[in-house]
Structures are given as structure tokens and as C-alpha cells.
Amino acid sequence: MPIEDSVGAMADLVRAGKVRALGLSEVSAATLRKAHAVHPIAAVQSEYSLWTRNPEIAVLQACRELGATLVAFSPVARGFLTSAPPDVARLDARDIRRAMPRFEPAAYAENLKLLAGFDALAAEAGCTPAQLALAWLLVRDEQVVPIPGTTSLAHLRENLGAASVELDAALIARLDALVNERTVTGQRYSAASRAEVDSEEFADPT
């Protein structure tokens, strides 16, 4: 289904007063622009964190140009950039991370080596690791709104505290150098998952 047709149908709902604004999820910059030409797109949801930088290829810039908010999901790297990173050996059989290359035992063991430095930077910033990951997104771009998920009231309060964390340019540079797409081991999704999703986001650099 062409994105223009999908957005056109949703635009009819806006005009009918049944929908206030339109958003898209995990689309490429090219698809976003095509959609926006039919009806203004208010938000684009995409995975974005220190260890998943896909939006920086082109989507974030397109959001800036079009005035769309980038809603960053999994901003603490699916629980990895927290005070209690998951124990992959104890993940529930239904946990989606079991099928993710970065959480496969060998890759995960390599990724865990990043945490000592990350925790040290969080301590230097006077915050928790999760707050550091969220604060990085908050200062990254004014178009970005992270949406951390939690089932814990304590974690909710912790996440909200990220808004008060101040990061100087030197610490941000060290953080960027420590955790990025080159230092993280493993792809975001497996080859099978990428084929199933069949998303332009995986390949479209425009």
C-alpha cells in the first residue's frame, strides 16, 4: 500500500474530526516526506538511543525540516543502559530480546564491557545510568522526545529525573565515543527479522 494512500485515508479522519494528528512509526526519511506531502505528520516513532543511531542517517534531519517530533522508543537500549541490565540467561522465552543479535550470549558479553565506563560517566554526571541515557537524548535535539517504558513507579520517578540532568560538551563527547554503532557488538535485528519487517529504514540513506 503506497504511503500516500494510507496517509490520505487517515487525513480523511482528521478532516472528520475523529483524529487530531497523524504519526508514523519506523519509516525512512523518503517515506516521511512522501507522507508529509499528503498531510502534515506530527510525529515519527523510531528506536533511538546511544546504541541505536538509525534516525541520525536522515530521519532526524527530515523531522527538523518538517517540524515533526521524533518519538524515541527503547531509549535505554531495551534495558541495557540501566543500573540493572538484563541477565540474558534468565530472559523469559517470550522476551523479544532473545531473538536480537545484541543479546546473544557472545555479543552480549562484549557489550557488557561498555558498562563500566558508562556507569563511571553516569556517576560523574551525578545521575543513574538510565538518566544518563535519557539525558543524552534530551540534549541531542529539541525534536526528540524519549518514551522509556516501565512497570515500576520507582523507575518512572527515576526516568523523570533525567530532565534535570545537565551534561557538558566534554562529557557528551566521551559518552558518544564510548557507546555508538561502532562500539556495540551485534545488529539491531536478526537478518530474518529485517526481512520480515521489510522496512525502508534499514537501507534508505536519503
XYZ file of C-alpha atoms in Angstrom:
206
model
C 0.000 0.000 0.000
C 1.606 3.323 -1.028
C 2.183 5.573 1.958
C 0.329 8.350 0.157
C -2.841 6.210 0.141
C -2.507 5.246 3.812
C -1.939 8.817 4.937
C -4.665 10.057 2.628
C -7.166 7.751 4.330
C -6.027 8.894 7.765
C -6.224 12.515 6.666
C -9.908 11.931 5.959
C -10.299 11.003 9.626
C -8.597 14.240 10.656
C -10.954 16.250 8.497
C -13.896 14.355 10.001
C -12.743 15.351 13.481
C -12.087 11.758 14.548
C -8.294 12.092 14.692
C -6.329 15.100 15.915
C -2.917 14.475 14.331
C -1.042 11.835 12.369
C 2.118 9.946 13.273
C 4.174 7.221 11.645
C 6.439 4.506 13.008
C 9.838 3.297 11.798
C 9.762 4.947 8.362
C 12.575 6.268 6.210
C 13.153 9.929 5.534
C 11.897 9.452 1.979
C 8.669 7.851 3.171
C 8.205 10.580 5.769
C 8.480 13.269 3.105
C 6.010 11.478 0.837
C 3.547 11.178 3.700
C 4.007 14.786 4.794
C 3.238 15.978 1.252
C -0.246 14.462 1.640
C -0.911 15.615 5.210
C 1.326 17.099 7.937
C 2.961 14.386 10.049
C 3.135 15.384 13.702
C 5.400 12.614 14.984
C 7.621 9.767 13.892
C 8.273 6.925 16.313
C 11.635 5.254 15.891
C 14.081 3.354 18.056
C 16.771 5.797 19.106
C 19.377 5.530 21.838
C 23.112 5.657 22.326
C 23.443 2.192 20.808
C 20.824 2.572 18.034
C 21.527 5.625 15.881
C 19.443 4.814 12.765
C 17.440 8.080 12.906
C 20.675 10.032 12.536
C 21.098 8.704 8.983
C 18.377 11.008 7.668
C 15.110 10.734 9.597
C 16.066 13.174 12.335
C 17.031 15.798 9.776
C 13.734 15.258 7.937
C 11.857 15.704 11.215
C 13.652 19.006 11.766
C 12.754 20.210 8.290
C 9.103 19.188 8.532
C 8.512 20.131 12.159
C 7.725 16.566 13.235
C 8.613 15.239 16.688
C 10.869 12.186 16.793
C 9.432 9.902 19.472
C 12.367 7.761 20.588
C 11.363 4.316 21.822
C 13.714 1.953 23.665
C 15.794 4.978 24.768
C 17.693 2.974 27.399
C 18.676 0.303 24.866
C 15.993 -2.207 25.841
C 17.082 -2.115 29.463
C 20.804 -2.393 28.782
C 21.772 1.167 29.778
C 20.391 0.956 33.295
C 21.563 0.113 36.794
C 20.297 -3.452 36.291
C 20.955 -4.632 32.715
C 19.126 -7.845 31.868
C 20.573 -11.269 32.544
C 20.159 -12.851 29.121
C 20.254 -16.351 30.591
C 17.101 -15.580 32.569
C 15.037 -13.812 29.917
C 11.512 -15.131 29.512
C 11.062 -17.404 26.500
C 8.678 -14.830 25.019
C 11.058 -11.898 25.526
C 11.755 -10.245 22.162
C 15.371 -9.656 23.150
C 16.077 -13.386 22.886
C 15.997 -13.014 19.098
C 18.097 -9.848 18.974
C 21.759 -10.267 17.969
C 22.998 -7.802 20.605
C 21.576 -10.022 23.342
C 23.033 -13.275 22.042
C 25.471 -14.573 24.688
C 28.743 -13.891 22.854
C 27.733 -10.445 21.627
C 26.191 -9.541 24.960
C 29.377 -10.456 26.785
C 31.221 -7.956 24.589
C 28.580 -5.272 25.104
C 28.732 -5.682 28.866
C 32.328 -4.444 28.702
C 30.952 -0.989 27.844
C 29.052 -0.664 31.097
C 31.933 0.056 33.456
C 32.820 3.178 31.503
C 29.163 4.102 31.081
C 28.462 3.764 34.800
C 31.525 5.901 35.546
C 30.204 8.664 33.282
C 26.804 8.481 34.993
C 28.496 8.874 38.374
C 30.472 11.827 37.063
C 27.240 13.433 35.851
C 25.620 12.782 39.230
C 22.826 10.602 37.872
C 21.841 6.991 37.304
C 22.787 5.144 34.101
C 19.194 5.279 32.813
C 19.040 9.011 33.486
C 22.295 9.482 31.580
C 20.913 7.616 28.550
C 17.733 9.710 28.619
C 19.556 12.993 29.242
C 21.737 12.294 26.197
C 18.603 12.092 24.055
C 17.080 15.202 25.599
C 20.117 17.306 24.696
C 20.592 15.615 21.325
C 17.909 17.579 19.546
C 14.844 19.577 20.524
C 12.793 17.442 18.106
C 13.424 14.311 20.211
C 11.050 13.070 22.930
C 12.148 9.773 24.540
C 9.475 7.359 25.767
C 11.002 4.917 28.259
C 8.726 2.088 29.277
C 8.410 0.810 32.831
C 6.124 -1.127 35.133
C 7.748 0.388 38.219
C 6.767 3.653 39.904
C 10.325 3.989 41.218
C 11.721 3.690 37.694
C 9.162 6.199 36.441
C 10.387 8.726 39.004
C 13.990 7.900 38.083
C 13.270 8.439 34.379
C 11.578 11.783 35.030
C 14.694 12.891 36.873
C 16.626 12.795 33.603
C 15.076 16.140 32.683
C 17.119 17.758 35.442
C 20.464 16.227 34.427
C 22.922 18.684 32.889
C 25.591 17.344 30.555
C 28.553 19.420 29.429
C 30.010 19.128 25.934
C 33.103 17.240 27.078
C 31.107 14.540 28.862
C 28.744 14.194 25.888
C 31.725 13.700 23.580
C 33.130 10.964 25.809
C 29.710 9.332 26.007
C 29.346 9.392 22.227
C 32.765 7.832 21.823
C 32.029 5.078 24.337
C 28.626 3.835 23.141
C 27.807 4.094 19.454
C 27.039 1.971 16.416
C 30.736 1.094 16.002
C 31.453 0.069 19.598
C 28.303 -2.030 20.088
C 28.515 -5.687 19.052
C 25.644 -7.143 17.015
C 22.990 -5.820 14.678
C 19.759 -4.247 15.866
C 17.657 -7.119 14.466
C 18.483 -10.515 13.004
C 18.542 -10.967 9.225
C 15.277 -12.906 9.430
C 13.592 -10.120 11.373
C 14.829 -7.481 8.943
C 13.411 -9.482 6.036
C 10.089 -9.912 7.821
C 9.783 -6.212 8.612
C 10.896 -5.294 5.084
C 11.354 -1.675 6.187
C 12.933 1.043 4.073
C 14.521 2.277 7.285
C 17.145 -0.463 7.132
C 18.531 0.592 3.777
C 17.343 4.034 2.717
C 20.016 6.673 3.368
C 18.125 9.570 1.766
